[in-house]
Tab-separated table of C-alpha atoms in Angstrom:
chain	number	residue	atom	x	y	z
A	192	MET	CA	-91.647	-108.219	-307.074
A	193	ALA	CA	-94.098	-110.449	-308.979
A	194	LEU	CA	-91.421	-113.119	-309.105
A	195	LEU	CA	-91.094	-113.306	-305.291
A	196	PRO	CA	-93.910	-115.841	-304.799
A	197	SER	CA	-92.369	-118.054	-307.497
A	198	TYR	CA	-88.996	-118.004	-305.795
A	199	VAL	CA	-90.578	-118.843	-302.415
A	200	VAL	CA	-92.438	-121.778	-303.896
A	201	PHE	CA	-89.264	-123.020	-305.600
A	202	ALA	CA	-87.313	-122.664	-302.376
A	203	LEU	CA	-89.903	-124.650	-300.423
A	204	ILE	CA	-90.079	-127.418	-303.025
A	205	SER	CA	-86.271	-127.711	-303.287
A	206	THR	CA	-86.114	-128.133	-299.498
A	207	ILE	CA	-88.818	-130.769	-299.177
A	208	ILE	CA	-88.486	-132.903	-302.324
A	209	PRO	CA	-84.993	-134.320	-301.655
A	210	VAL	CA	-86.113	-135.728	-298.307
A	211	MET	CA	-89.398	-137.136	-299.652
A	212	THR	CA	-87.929	-138.966	-302.639
A	213	LEU	CA	-84.867	-140.431	-300.967
A	214	ALA	CA	-84.593	-144.197	-301.499
A	215	LYS	CA	-82.748	-146.259	-298.929
A	216	ASP	CA	-79.918	-148.725	-299.412
A	217	PHE	CA	-80.199	-151.790	-297.189
A	218	VAL	CA	-76.987	-153.802	-296.717
A	219	VAL	CA	-78.409	-157.281	-296.173
A	220	GLY	CA	-77.084	-158.564	-292.856
A	221	ASP	CA	-75.495	-155.171	-292.052
A	222	GLU	CA	-71.794	-155.744	-291.164
A	223	LYS	CA	-72.147	-159.561	-291.339
A	224	GLY	CA	-73.247	-159.347	-294.976
A	225	TRP	CA	-74.701	-162.282	-296.956
A	226	THR	CA	-73.403	-165.353	-295.098
A	227	ILE	CA	-74.402	-168.649	-293.557
A	228	ASN	CA	-75.856	-169.160	-290.032
A	229	PHE	CA	-77.382	-165.658	-289.825
A	230	ASP	CA	-81.047	-164.922	-289.051
A	231	TYR	CA	-82.092	-162.820	-292.034
A	232	GLN	CA	-85.745	-162.804	-290.957
A	233	ALA	CA	-84.781	-161.200	-287.679
A	234	TRP	CA	-82.625	-158.708	-289.635
A	235	ALA	CA	-85.556	-157.783	-291.925
A	236	GLN	CA	-88.083	-157.508	-289.129
A	237	GLY	CA	-89.111	-153.912	-288.495
A	238	LYS	CA	-87.483	-152.549	-291.650
A	239	ASP	CA	-89.691	-150.558	-294.030
A	240	PHE	CA	-88.781	-151.716	-297.530
A	241	ARG	CA	-90.239	-149.426	-300.216
A	242	VAL	CA	-90.319	-149.373	-304.043
A	243	GLY	CA	-87.137	-147.628	-305.119
A	244	ASP	CA	-85.062	-148.904	-302.196
A	245	LYS	CA	-82.042	-151.081	-302.893
A	246	LEU	CA	-80.829	-154.345	-301.340
A	247	VAL	CA	-77.071	-154.762	-301.280
A	248	PHE	CA	-75.705	-158.291	-300.820
A	249	ASN	CA	-72.070	-158.223	-299.712
A	250	TYR	CA	-70.037	-161.490	-299.615
A	251	PRO	CA	-66.650	-162.902	-300.732
A	252	VAL	CA	-66.780	-163.684	-304.463
A	253	GLY	CA	-67.157	-167.443	-304.964
A	254	ALA	CA	-68.315	-168.069	-301.420
A	255	HIS	CA	-72.014	-167.368	-302.077
A	256	THR	CA	-74.541	-166.372	-304.761
A	257	VAL	CA	-77.897	-164.627	-304.743
A	258	PHE	CA	-80.957	-165.992	-306.524
A	259	LYS	CA	-84.304	-164.233	-306.662
A	260	VAL	CA	-86.954	-166.987	-306.313
A	261	ASN	CA	-90.697	-167.345	-305.761
A	262	GLY	CA	-92.347	-168.501	-302.545
A	263	THR	CA	-92.062	-172.191	-303.449
A	264	GLY	CA	-88.424	-171.810	-304.426
A	265	PHE	CA	-87.834	-170.077	-301.073
A	266	GLN	CA	-89.563	-172.738	-298.993
A	267	ASN	CA	-87.872	-175.646	-300.812
A	268	CYS	CA	-84.596	-173.859	-301.586
A	269	ILE	CA	-85.010	-174.471	-305.346
A	270	LYS	CA	-82.173	-172.804	-307.271
A	271	GLN	CA	-82.820	-171.056	-310.541
A	272	PRO	CA	-80.635	-171.766	-313.590
A	273	ALA	CA	-76.986	-170.885	-312.869
A	274	ASN	CA	-77.032	-168.011	-315.453
A	275	GLU	CA	-79.591	-166.222	-313.239
A	276	ALA	CA	-77.279	-166.178	-310.192
A	277	LEU	CA	-75.845	-162.890	-308.910
A	278	THR	CA	-72.178	-163.553	-308.190
A	279	SER	CA	-70.311	-160.190	-307.942
A	280	GLY	CA	-69.911	-160.199	-304.139
A	281	ASN	CA	-71.543	-156.746	-304.088
A	282	ASP	CA	-74.867	-157.413	-305.720
A	283	GLU	CA	-77.433	-154.624	-305.788
A	284	ILE	CA	-81.129	-155.231	-306.373
A	285	VAL	CA	-83.487	-152.258	-306.809
A	286	LEU	CA	-86.893	-153.011	-305.391
A	287	ALA	CA	-88.926	-152.002	-308.409
A	288	THR	CA	-92.373	-153.319	-307.486
A	289	PRO	CA	-94.388	-153.762	-304.280
A	290	GLY	CA	-95.026	-157.248	-302.920
A	291	ARG	CA	-93.300	-160.269	-301.510
A	292	LYS	CA	-89.650	-160.881	-302.485
A	293	TRP	CA	-87.587	-164.039	-301.795
A	294	TYR	CA	-83.832	-164.540	-302.077
A	295	ILE	CA	-81.667	-167.607	-301.476
A	296	CYS	CA	-77.984	-168.586	-301.770
A	297	GLY	CA	-77.376	-171.179	-304.438
A	298	VAL	CA	-74.074	-172.555	-303.113
A	299	GLY	CA	-74.194	-176.085	-301.724
A	300	LYS	CA	-76.810	-176.409	-298.987
A	301	HIS	CA	-76.369	-172.836	-297.662
A	302	SER	CA	-80.067	-172.137	-298.053
A	303	GLU	CA	-81.398	-175.495	-296.822
A	304	ILE	CA	-79.099	-176.185	-293.854
A	305	ALA	CA	-77.426	-172.866	-293.003
A	306	GLY	CA	-80.524	-170.654	-293.418
A	307	GLN	CA	-79.008	-168.308	-295.974
A	308	LYS	CA	-82.310	-166.953	-297.344
A	309	LEU	CA	-84.216	-163.739	-297.066
A	310	PHE	CA	-87.949	-162.932	-297.338
A	311	ILE	CA	-89.212	-159.308	-297.374
A	312	THR	CA	-92.375	-157.461	-298.231
A	313	VAL	CA	-91.920	-154.300	-300.305
A	314	GLN	CA	-94.408	-151.497	-299.767
A	315	PRO	CA	-95.395	-148.921	-302.446
A	316	GLN	CA	-93.367	-145.738	-302.611
A	317	SER	CA	-94.242	-143.366	-299.831
A	318	SER	CA	-95.176	-139.769	-300.526
A	319	THR	CA	-94.097	-138.707	-297.035
A	320	PRO	CA	-90.845	-139.419	-295.253
A	321	SER	CA	-90.924	-142.632	-293.205
A	322	PRO	CA	-90.277	-142.407	-289.450
A	323	ALA	CA	-86.896	-144.095	-290.027
A	324	MET	CA	-85.825	-141.021	-292.038
A	325	ALA	CA	-86.330	-138.653	-289.076
A	326	PRO	CA	-85.043	-140.598	-286.041
A	327	SER	CA	-84.857	-139.082	-282.600
A	328	THR	CA	-81.468	-138.304	-281.001
A	329	VAL	CA	-81.776	-141.339	-278.724
A	330	GLN	CA	-82.466	-143.628	-281.679
A	331	MET	CA	-79.515	-142.211	-283.654
A	332	GLN	CA	-77.001	-143.152	-280.995
A	333	SER	CA	-77.979	-146.845	-281.074
A	334	MET	CA	-78.308	-147.243	-284.864
A	335	PRO	CA	-76.224	-149.857	-286.710
A	336	TYR	CA	-73.782	-148.638	-289.399
A	337	SER	CA	-76.172	-149.061	-292.332
A	338	SER	CA	-78.934	-147.071	-290.596
A	339	LYS	CA	-76.434	-144.377	-289.691
A	340	ALA	CA	-75.474	-144.113	-293.377
A	341	ILE	CA	-79.138	-143.639	-294.263
A	342	ARG	CA	-79.460	-140.923	-291.600
A	343	ASP	CA	-76.348	-139.131	-292.865
A	344	THR	CA	-77.619	-139.210	-296.455
A	345	VAL	CA	-80.928	-137.668	-295.311
A	346	ASN	CA	-79.050	-134.975	-293.342
A	347	TYR	CA	-76.936	-134.069	-296.401
A	348	GLN	CA	-79.974	-133.999	-298.655
A	349	LEU	CA	-81.766	-131.688	-296.247
A	350	PHE	CA	-78.717	-129.483	-295.830
A	351	PHE	CA	-78.313	-128.960	-299.574
A	352	GLY	CA	-82.032	-128.450	-300.003
A	353	VAL	CA	-81.954	-125.670	-297.412
A	354	LEU	CA	-78.832	-124.192	-298.992
A	355	VAL	CA	-80.510	-124.067	-302.432
A	356	ALA	CA	-83.576	-122.475	-300.836
A	357	LEU	CA	-81.497	-119.779	-299.096
A	358	MET	CA	-79.533	-119.044	-302.271
A	359	THR	CA	-82.824	-118.741	-304.225
A	360	LEU	CA	-84.317	-116.420	-301.667
A	361	SER	CA	-81.178	-114.246	-301.696
A	362	LEU	CA	-81.566	-113.781	-305.442
A	363	THR	CA	-85.021	-112.182	-304.859
A	364	PHE	CA	-83.652	-109.287	-302.795
């Protein structure tokens, strides 16, 4: 019986931790992807980017590139050396540090003329789930695909956390 409190604590932790530590994947531009003539600042507005989250840039290989630049490079669309370009068409960038982040396309004048550039501010890792991780039913119905994928991942994490907790509690009796 002395082990019962330990099992209860383990069950509670295994239920809560998966939800609290879940990083989000943001598909830049949602279903449009990384392309020209798209308002990436409007897309980024209202999103809560945190350390540990991931940006995913989807585009046809050869049509675009992704360069991480500084503020001046962003304003003036200054490309970095070609060997620093991301070119896979499914580029993933983990947001490892808080602060301002700038990205541009290095193909032709896509950044200068067609507005293919993104600026975000990354916040420190949160120790509590963000409101986006626990949306209301009304919000869930109107979410775009990428947000729905985030919601589904959270639901699966919570489900398996509860399942582990129940299995652990059943072992105590």
